[in-house]
Short mmCIF file of C-alpha atoms and ligand atoms in Angstrom, two decimals:
data_model
loop_
_atom_site.label_atom_id
_atom_site.label_comp_id
_atom_site.label_asym_id
_atom_site.label_seq_id
_atom_site.Cartn_x
_atom_site.Cartn_y
_atom_site.Cartn_z
CA THR L 1 -69.51 -34.35 47.27
CA ARG L 2 -68.04 -37.38 49.05
CA THR L 3 -67.44 -37.48 52.77
CA PRO L 4 -63.79 -37.00 53.50
CA VAL L 5 -61.59 -40.01 54.30
CA THR L 6 -59.76 -39.55 57.61
CA VAL L 7 -56.05 -40.32 57.31
CA THR L 8 -53.87 -40.34 60.47
CA VAL L 9 -50.15 -39.92 60.03
CA THR L 10 -47.75 -40.49 62.91
CA GLY L 11 -44.29 -39.04 62.96
CA ALA L 12 -45.78 -36.21 60.96
CA ALA L 13 -42.89 -33.75 61.73
CA GLY L 14 -40.25 -36.23 60.56
CA GLN L 15 -38.60 -36.31 57.17
CA ILE L 16 -40.89 -38.97 55.65
CA GLY L 17 -43.86 -37.11 57.14
CA TYR L 18 -42.77 -33.93 55.37
CA ALA L 19 -42.60 -35.72 52.02
CA LEU L 20 -45.76 -37.73 52.59
CA LEU L 21 -48.35 -35.20 53.83
CA PHE L 22 -48.39 -33.05 50.71
CA ARG L 23 -48.94 -36.07 48.43
CA VAL L 24 -51.79 -37.35 50.68
CA ALA L 25 -53.38 -33.92 50.76
CA SER L 26 -53.17 -33.48 47.03
CA GLY L 27 -55.16 -36.62 46.40
CA GLN L 28 -52.43 -39.02 45.34
CA LEU L 29 -53.09 -41.50 48.16
CA LEU L 30 -56.71 -42.21 47.53
CA GLY L 31 -57.60 -40.66 44.19
CA PRO L 32 -58.36 -37.30 42.58
CA ASP L 33 -61.99 -37.30 43.68
CA VAL L 34 -61.56 -38.26 47.37
CA PRO L 35 -61.44 -35.46 49.93
CA VAL L 36 -59.08 -36.10 52.87
CA ARG L 37 -59.08 -35.01 56.48
CA LEU L 38 -55.64 -35.31 58.09
CA ARG L 39 -54.97 -36.13 61.75
CA LEU L 40 -51.32 -35.78 62.71
CA LEU L 41 -49.73 -37.53 65.67
CA GLU L 42 -46.45 -36.38 67.14
CA ILE L 43 -44.60 -36.48 70.41
CA PRO L 44 -45.12 -33.21 72.43
CA GLN L 45 -41.65 -31.84 71.56
CA ALA L 46 -42.43 -32.08 67.83
CA VAL L 47 -45.98 -30.69 67.84
CA LYS L 48 -44.72 -27.21 67.02
CA ALA L 49 -42.90 -28.43 64.00
CA ALA L 50 -46.04 -30.37 62.92
CA GLU L 51 -47.95 -27.10 63.23
CA GLY L 52 -45.48 -25.50 60.84
CA THR L 53 -46.08 -28.27 58.32
CA ALA L 54 -49.86 -27.78 58.78
CA MET L 55 -49.43 -24.09 57.96
CA GLU L 56 -47.72 -25.10 54.73
CA LEU L 57 -50.53 -27.51 53.95
CA ASP L 58 -52.93 -24.61 54.36
CA ASP L 59 -50.78 -22.55 52.04
CA CYS L 60 -51.06 -25.13 49.26
CA ALA L 61 -54.82 -24.57 49.13
CA PHE L 62 -55.34 -28.17 48.16
CA PRO L 63 -58.95 -28.50 46.96
CA LEU L 64 -59.24 -32.03 48.42
CA LEU L 65 -57.91 -31.17 51.92
CA SER L 66 -60.82 -30.66 54.25
CA GLY L 67 -58.83 -30.10 57.45
CA VAL L 68 -55.72 -30.80 59.49
CA ASP L 69 -55.74 -31.57 63.24
CA ILE L 70 -52.61 -32.19 65.36
CA PHE L 71 -52.42 -34.40 68.43
CA ASP L 72 -49.85 -35.68 70.92
CA ASP L 73 -52.34 -38.27 72.17
CA ALA L 74 -52.77 -41.49 70.22
CA THR L 75 -56.36 -42.18 71.38
CA LYS L 76 -57.49 -38.87 69.93
CA ALA L 77 -55.34 -39.10 66.79
CA PHE L 78 -56.97 -42.39 65.69
CA GLU L 79 -60.56 -41.39 66.34
CA GLY L 80 -62.52 -42.27 63.18
CA THR L 81 -59.42 -43.11 61.22
CA ASN L 82 -59.93 -44.86 57.91
CA VAL L 83 -56.26 -44.98 56.91
CA ALA L 84 -53.47 -45.06 59.50
CA LEU L 85 -49.95 -44.40 58.32
CA LEU L 86 -47.61 -45.30 61.24
CA VAL L 87 -44.34 -43.62 60.31
CA GLY L 88 -43.04 -42.38 63.64
CA ALA L 89 -40.77 -44.94 65.40
CA ARG L 90 -37.75 -45.09 67.67
CA PRO L 91 -34.60 -45.34 65.56
CA ARG L 92 -31.67 -47.52 66.59
CA THR L 93 -29.01 -45.33 68.18
CA LYS L 94 -25.40 -46.15 68.96
CA GLY L 95 -24.91 -48.91 71.44
CA MET L 96 -28.56 -49.97 71.36
CA GLU L 97 -29.17 -53.74 71.36
CA ARG L 98 -31.98 -55.28 69.35
CA GLY L 99 -33.93 -56.00 72.56
CA ASP L 100 -33.76 -52.30 73.52
CA LEU L 101 -34.94 -51.28 70.07
CA LEU L 102 -37.83 -53.67 70.10
CA GLU L 103 -38.79 -52.60 73.63
CA ALA L 104 -38.69 -48.87 72.76
CA ASN L 105 -40.87 -49.47 69.72
CA GLY L 106 -43.22 -51.64 71.77
CA GLY L 107 -43.75 -48.52 73.85
CA ILE L 108 -45.00 -46.77 70.71
CA PHE L 109 -46.84 -49.46 68.76
CA LYS L 110 -48.69 -51.09 71.67
CA PRO L 111 -50.60 -47.92 72.64
CA GLN L 112 -51.15 -47.07 68.98
CA GLY L 113 -52.66 -50.52 68.40
CA GLU L 114 -54.92 -50.03 71.43
CA ALA L 115 -55.94 -46.60 70.20
CA ILE L 116 -56.76 -48.00 66.73
CA ASN L 117 -58.79 -50.75 68.36
CA ALA L 118 -60.66 -48.27 70.54
CA GLY L 119 -61.51 -45.50 68.07
CA ALA L 120 -60.64 -46.17 64.42
CA ALA L 121 -63.35 -46.56 61.78
CA ASP L 122 -64.67 -50.05 61.04
CA ASP L 123 -62.89 -50.11 57.69
CA VAL L 124 -59.52 -48.93 59.02
CA LYS L 125 -56.43 -49.90 57.04
CA VAL L 126 -53.04 -49.67 58.70
CA LEU L 127 -49.65 -49.29 57.04
CA VAL L 128 -46.60 -49.47 59.32
CA VAL L 129 -43.52 -47.70 57.87
CA GLY L 130 -41.56 -47.12 61.07
CA ASN L 131 -38.85 -49.76 61.64
CA PRO L 132 -38.62 -52.57 62.46
CA ALA L 133 -41.78 -52.28 60.31
CA ASN L 134 -42.95 -55.95 60.24
CA THR L 135 -42.56 -56.47 63.97
CA ASN L 136 -43.92 -53.06 64.89
CA ALA L 137 -47.03 -54.02 62.78
CA LEU L 138 -47.26 -57.30 64.69
CA ILE L 139 -47.13 -55.46 67.99
CA ALA L 140 -49.89 -52.99 67.01
CA GLN L 141 -52.02 -55.75 65.53
CA SER L 142 -51.78 -57.86 68.64
CA HIS L 143 -53.23 -55.00 70.67
CA ALA L 144 -56.21 -54.48 68.35
CA PRO L 145 -58.20 -57.68 68.87
CA ASP L 146 -61.38 -56.16 67.43
CA VAL L 147 -59.74 -55.20 64.13
CA PRO L 148 -59.33 -57.98 61.57
CA ALA L 149 -55.62 -58.94 61.64
CA GLY L 150 -55.37 -58.42 57.85
CA ARG L 151 -55.86 -54.70 58.24
CA PHE L 152 -52.37 -54.39 59.68
CA THR L 153 -49.68 -54.27 57.04
CA ALA L 154 -46.05 -53.23 56.85
CA MET L 155 -44.21 -51.57 54.03
CA THR L 156 -41.95 -53.41 51.57
CA ARG L 157 -43.14 -51.41 48.64
CA LEU L 158 -39.99 -49.25 48.77
CA ASP L 159 -37.90 -52.42 48.38
CA HIS L 160 -40.25 -53.51 45.58
CA ASN L 161 -39.83 -50.23 43.79
CA ARG L 162 -36.03 -50.35 44.24
CA ALA L 163 -36.11 -53.85 42.67
CA LEU L 164 -38.15 -52.56 39.73
CA ALA L 165 -35.64 -49.71 39.18
CA GLN L 166 -32.55 -51.97 39.32
CA LEU L 167 -34.12 -54.50 36.95
CA SER L 168 -35.31 -51.90 34.49
CA ARG L 169 -31.83 -50.49 34.26
CA LYS L 170 -30.19 -53.91 33.82
CA ALA L 171 -32.65 -55.19 31.27
CA GLY L 172 -32.98 -51.90 29.42
CA VAL L 173 -36.72 -51.92 29.68
CA ALA L 174 -39.17 -49.42 31.23
CA VAL L 175 -40.38 -50.02 34.76
CA SER L 176 -43.86 -50.31 33.27
CA ASP L 177 -42.74 -53.33 31.17
CA ILE L 178 -42.08 -55.32 34.33
CA ARG L 179 -44.79 -57.38 36.06
CA LYS L 180 -44.99 -59.58 39.10
CA MET L 181 -42.08 -58.33 41.15
CA THR L 182 -41.97 -59.80 44.67
CA ILE L 183 -40.18 -58.95 47.87
CA TRP L 184 -40.39 -61.84 50.31
CA GLY L 185 -39.88 -61.72 54.09
CA ASN L 186 -38.63 -58.96 56.38
CA HIS L 187 -38.07 -55.30 55.48
CA SER L 188 -34.38 -55.72 56.43
CA ALA L 189 -31.14 -56.71 54.83
CA THR L 190 -32.40 -60.33 54.74
CA GLN L 191 -35.30 -59.54 52.42
CA TYR L 192 -35.53 -61.48 49.17
CA PRO L 193 -36.23 -59.71 45.93
CA ASP L 194 -37.43 -62.43 43.54
CA LEU L 195 -36.64 -62.24 39.80
CA PHE L 196 -37.72 -65.80 39.04
CA HIS L 197 -41.46 -64.90 39.13
CA ALA L 198 -41.01 -61.32 37.89
CA GLU L 199 -41.79 -61.01 34.20
CA ILE L 200 -40.58 -58.93 31.27
CA GLY L 201 -42.76 -59.33 28.21
CA GLY L 202 -44.32 -62.41 29.78
CA LYS L 203 -40.96 -64.17 30.29
CA SER L 204 -39.18 -64.79 33.58
CA ALA L 205 -37.02 -61.77 34.32
CA ALA L 206 -34.26 -64.00 35.58
CA GLU L 207 -34.17 -65.71 32.13
CA VAL L 208 -34.40 -62.45 30.23
CA VAL L 209 -31.41 -61.09 32.16
CA GLY L 210 -29.61 -64.44 31.96
CA ASP L 211 -26.95 -63.46 34.40
CA GLN L 212 -27.13 -65.43 37.68
CA SER L 213 -23.99 -63.80 38.99
CA TRP L 214 -25.53 -60.33 38.61
CA LEU L 215 -28.75 -61.55 40.25
CA GLU L 216 -26.94 -63.07 43.20
CA ASN L 217 -23.96 -60.72 43.70
CA ASP L 218 -25.33 -57.45 42.55
CA PHE L 219 -29.12 -57.21 42.29
CA ILE L 220 -30.05 -58.84 45.58
CA PRO L 221 -27.50 -56.99 47.77
CA THR L 222 -28.07 -53.67 45.95
CA VAL L 223 -31.79 -53.78 46.65
CA ALA L 224 -31.36 -55.12 50.22
CA LYS L 225 -28.70 -52.51 51.12
CA ARG L 226 -30.08 -49.55 49.21
CA GLY L 227 -31.20 -47.83 52.40
CA ALA L 228 -27.59 -47.69 53.63
CA ALA L 229 -26.37 -46.52 50.25
CA ILE L 230 -28.84 -43.62 50.32
CA ILE L 231 -27.67 -42.58 53.84
CA GLU L 232 -24.09 -42.77 52.57
CA ALA L 233 -24.84 -40.54 49.59
CA ARG L 234 -27.43 -38.15 50.93
CA GLY L 235 -26.32 -37.93 54.56
CA ALA L 236 -29.92 -38.76 55.57
CA SER L 237 -32.10 -41.80 55.16
CA SER L 238 -34.56 -42.29 52.34
CA ALA L 239 -37.50 -39.93 52.75
CA ALA L 240 -39.20 -38.92 49.51
CA SER L 241 -38.85 -42.46 48.06
CA ALA L 242 -40.25 -43.95 51.28
CA ALA L 243 -43.17 -41.53 51.21
CA SER L 244 -43.77 -42.38 47.55
CA ALA L 245 -43.80 -46.06 48.38
CA ALA L 246 -46.30 -45.53 51.19
CA VAL L 247 -48.61 -43.69 48.79
CA ASP L 248 -48.22 -46.59 46.33
CA HIS L 249 -48.91 -49.19 49.01
CA VAL L 250 -52.17 -47.61 50.11
CA HIS L 251 -53.27 -46.61 46.59
CA THR L 252 -52.81 -50.21 45.38
CA TRP L 253 -54.56 -51.65 48.47
CA VAL L 254 -57.56 -49.41 48.00
CA ASN L 255 -57.69 -49.30 44.20
CA GLY L 256 -56.55 -52.82 43.26
CA THR L 257 -53.71 -54.42 41.38
CA ALA L 258 -53.89 -54.62 37.55
CA ASP L 259 -54.92 -57.85 35.84
CA GLY L 260 -51.85 -60.02 35.34
CA ASP L 261 -49.82 -58.21 37.97
CA TRP L 262 -49.27 -58.16 41.70
CA THR L 263 -47.48 -56.09 44.31
CA SER L 264 -45.45 -56.74 47.52
CA MET L 265 -46.96 -56.12 50.97
CA ALA L 266 -46.03 -57.42 54.33
CA VAL L 267 -49.23 -59.03 55.59
CA VAL L 268 -50.21 -61.57 58.22
CA SER L 269 -49.31 -65.06 57.09
CA ASP L 270 -51.94 -67.79 56.79
CA GLY L 271 -49.07 -70.36 56.50
CA SER L 272 -48.66 -69.84 52.73
CA TYR L 273 -45.20 -70.81 51.32
CA GLY L 274 -44.25 -72.26 54.70
CA VAL L 275 -44.24 -68.83 56.47
CA PRO L 276 -45.49 -69.54 60.02
CA GLU L 277 -49.04 -68.37 60.55
CA GLY L 278 -49.31 -65.05 62.27
CA LEU L 279 -45.96 -63.54 61.18
CA ILE L 280 -46.26 -60.30 59.23
CA SER L 281 -44.12 -61.14 56.25
CA SER L 282 -43.88 -59.77 52.69
CA PHE L 283 -45.59 -61.78 50.00
CA PRO L 284 -46.75 -61.35 46.43
CA VAL L 285 -50.33 -60.09 46.84
CA THR L 286 -53.17 -59.02 44.63
CA THR L 287 -55.74 -56.49 45.82
CA LYS L 288 -59.34 -55.92 44.90
CA ASP L 289 -62.15 -53.92 46.50
CA GLY L 290 -59.87 -52.91 49.41
CA GLU L 291 -58.87 -56.49 50.27
CA TRP L 292 -55.53 -58.23 49.74
CA GLU L 293 -54.88 -61.85 48.92
CA ILE L 294 -51.61 -63.73 48.84
CA VAL L 295 -50.84 -65.10 45.37
CA GLN L 296 -50.98 -68.90 45.55
CA GLY L 297 -49.32 -71.76 43.75
CA LEU L 298 -45.92 -70.25 42.84
CA GLU L 299 -43.11 -72.80 42.51
CA ILE L 300 -40.25 -71.98 44.84
CA ASP L 301 -36.89 -73.49 43.84
CA ALA L 302 -34.05 -74.27 46.28
CA PHE L 303 -32.33 -70.85 45.65
CA SER L 304 -35.48 -68.90 46.50
CA ARG L 305 -36.43 -71.28 49.35
CA ALA L 306 -33.19 -70.73 51.22
CA ARG L 307 -33.49 -66.97 50.98
CA ILE L 308 -37.17 -66.84 51.98
CA ASP L 309 -36.42 -69.09 54.96
CA ALA L 310 -33.54 -66.95 56.13
CA SER L 311 -35.65 -63.80 56.18
CA VAL L 312 -38.69 -65.52 57.71
CA ASN L 313 -36.49 -67.04 60.40
CA GLU L 314 -35.36 -63.50 61.27
CA LEU L 315 -39.00 -62.46 61.60
CA ALA L 316 -39.71 -65.44 63.85
CA GLU L 317 -36.77 -64.36 66.06
CA GLU L 318 -38.10 -60.82 66.31
CA ARG L 319 -41.55 -62.24 67.21
CA ASP L 320 -40.03 -64.46 69.84
CA ALA L 321 -38.07 -61.50 71.28
CA VAL L 322 -41.14 -59.22 71.56
CA ARG L 323 -43.11 -62.13 73.07
CA LYS L 324 -40.43 -62.53 75.68
CA LEU L 325 -40.61 -58.81 76.40
CA GLY L 326 -44.37 -59.17 76.89
CA LEU L 327 -45.09 -56.84 73.96
CA ILE L 328 -47.42 -59.22 72.17
P1 NAX U 401 -37.54 -38.97 61.47
O1 NAX U 401 -36.68 -39.27 62.69
O2 NAX U 401 -37.23 -37.89 60.60
O3 NAX U 401 -39.04 -38.82 61.95
C1 NAX U 401 -39.72 -39.63 62.84
C2 NAX U 401 -40.72 -38.75 63.57
O4 NAX U 401 -41.50 -39.65 64.40
C3 NAX U 401 -40.16 -37.70 64.46
O5 NAX U 401 -40.70 -36.44 64.14
C4 NAX U 401 -40.56 -38.15 65.86
O6 NAX U 401 -40.82 -37.05 66.70
C5 NAX U 401 -41.81 -38.97 65.57
N1 NAX U 401 -42.25 -39.90 66.61
C6 NAX U 401 -41.46 -40.59 67.46
N2 NAX U 401 -42.20 -41.29 68.34
C7 NAX U 401 -43.46 -41.01 68.03
C8 NAX U 401 -44.72 -41.43 68.60
N3 NAX U 401 -44.76 -42.25 69.66
N4 NAX U 401 -45.82 -40.93 68.08
C9 NAX U 401 -45.81 -40.09 67.05
N5 NAX U 401 -44.67 -39.66 66.47
C10 NAX U 401 -43.52 -40.12 66.96
O7 NAX U 401 -37.59 -40.41 60.64
P2 NAX U 401 -38.02 -40.62 59.15
O8 NAX U 401 -36.85 -40.54 58.28
O9 NAX U 401 -39.26 -39.88 58.88
O10 NAX U 401 -38.36 -42.24 59.24
C11 NAX U 401 -39.45 -42.71 59.96
C12 NAX U 401 -39.40 -44.22 60.11
O11 NAX U 401 -39.48 -44.86 58.81
C13 NAX U 401 -38.10 -44.72 60.75
O12 NAX U 401 -38.42 -45.75 61.68
C14 NAX U 401 -37.38 -45.35 59.54
O13 NAX U 401 -36.49 -46.40 59.94
C15 NAX U 401 -38.53 -45.87 58.73
N6 NAX U 401 -38.30 -46.23 57.36
C16 NAX U 401 -38.95 -47.30 56.84
C17 NAX U 401 -38.84 -47.70 55.49
C18 NAX U 401 -39.56 -48.84 54.94
O14 NAX U 401 -39.33 -49.16 53.80
N7 NAX U 401 -40.42 -49.53 55.68
C19 NAX U 401 -37.95 -46.90 54.59
C20 NAX U 401 -37.62 -45.54 55.06
C21 NAX U 401 -37.42 -45.40 56.56
O15 NAX U 401 -36.07 -45.80 56.84
#
């Protein structure tokens, strides 16, 4: 039997945590033959709730789950971690300025980056889900100098999946008929879901749809503002779909993208497509053997350029703000 893979989940008692842990423990994150050991991190007030979730995990009798440990201390929670899912974050509350939000999250992601640096396994892979996800990933990464920067990623897979769903409905094709969807930039309302490089039956999805007004005035804003629409309808923010996207992100990273396809991940920029080096921005990426690579050589027209630039400028502003606060 294989040695278990250690997966640390922060914010384990939250709503995404509740949807995520059962999928991880059932083998959907890493595969049906990979045993998993869970380490849960919560703030002290939520440890009891996390214990309740751990009781339910026990009660599922998952054959692949080899244990669950709960911590309120980051250093301990990341000991030996192979996969770190950073879900817990400080949400924006009424009257909170962006600087306050970034500062509060710096107080979470700086020590978590340090703890990953100190104790995680050599092959650690980090996915930041907690918002502002790209900049929280940047903060954690900058406090983990011994971990290759590329191991810190942020989640835009939910946006990617939302784009697939909207396109499949509009074009009347199955989600599985769509290839090469891309989310560019920040996981925020400025993100750019790109239909010019996406393909349906080998043709540009934008051409297949042939409706620039839909693309501009319906598709892009629907994908970008889907989170708010879910809150409006459900009375709570996306949880099961966010957990599902986190599972997809890690599964694809570990198991690879299919030939002729790619996925969207926010990863550290090497300057590709004019995105300043060091920013954690969403790109089209392929994955193989647990490593990601940014897809190169795509032609970017003026329409796409303006939208990518707007989102990347927002990321640069967030980076400058956290730099000013001494968080990176
Ligand atoms: P909840 O408020 O339900 O849960 C968050 C949990 O994190 C709480 O249990 C809290 O006690 C815990 N927590 C807070 N500080 C912590 C710390 N320092 N260490 C460990 N745990 C800590 O939020 P939920 O709905 O689960 O969302 C979690 C995060 O995901 C939020 O930041 C949210 O904005 C973000 N999202 C990101 C998405 C993405 O696509 N990247 C989409 C979904 C979601 O909105």
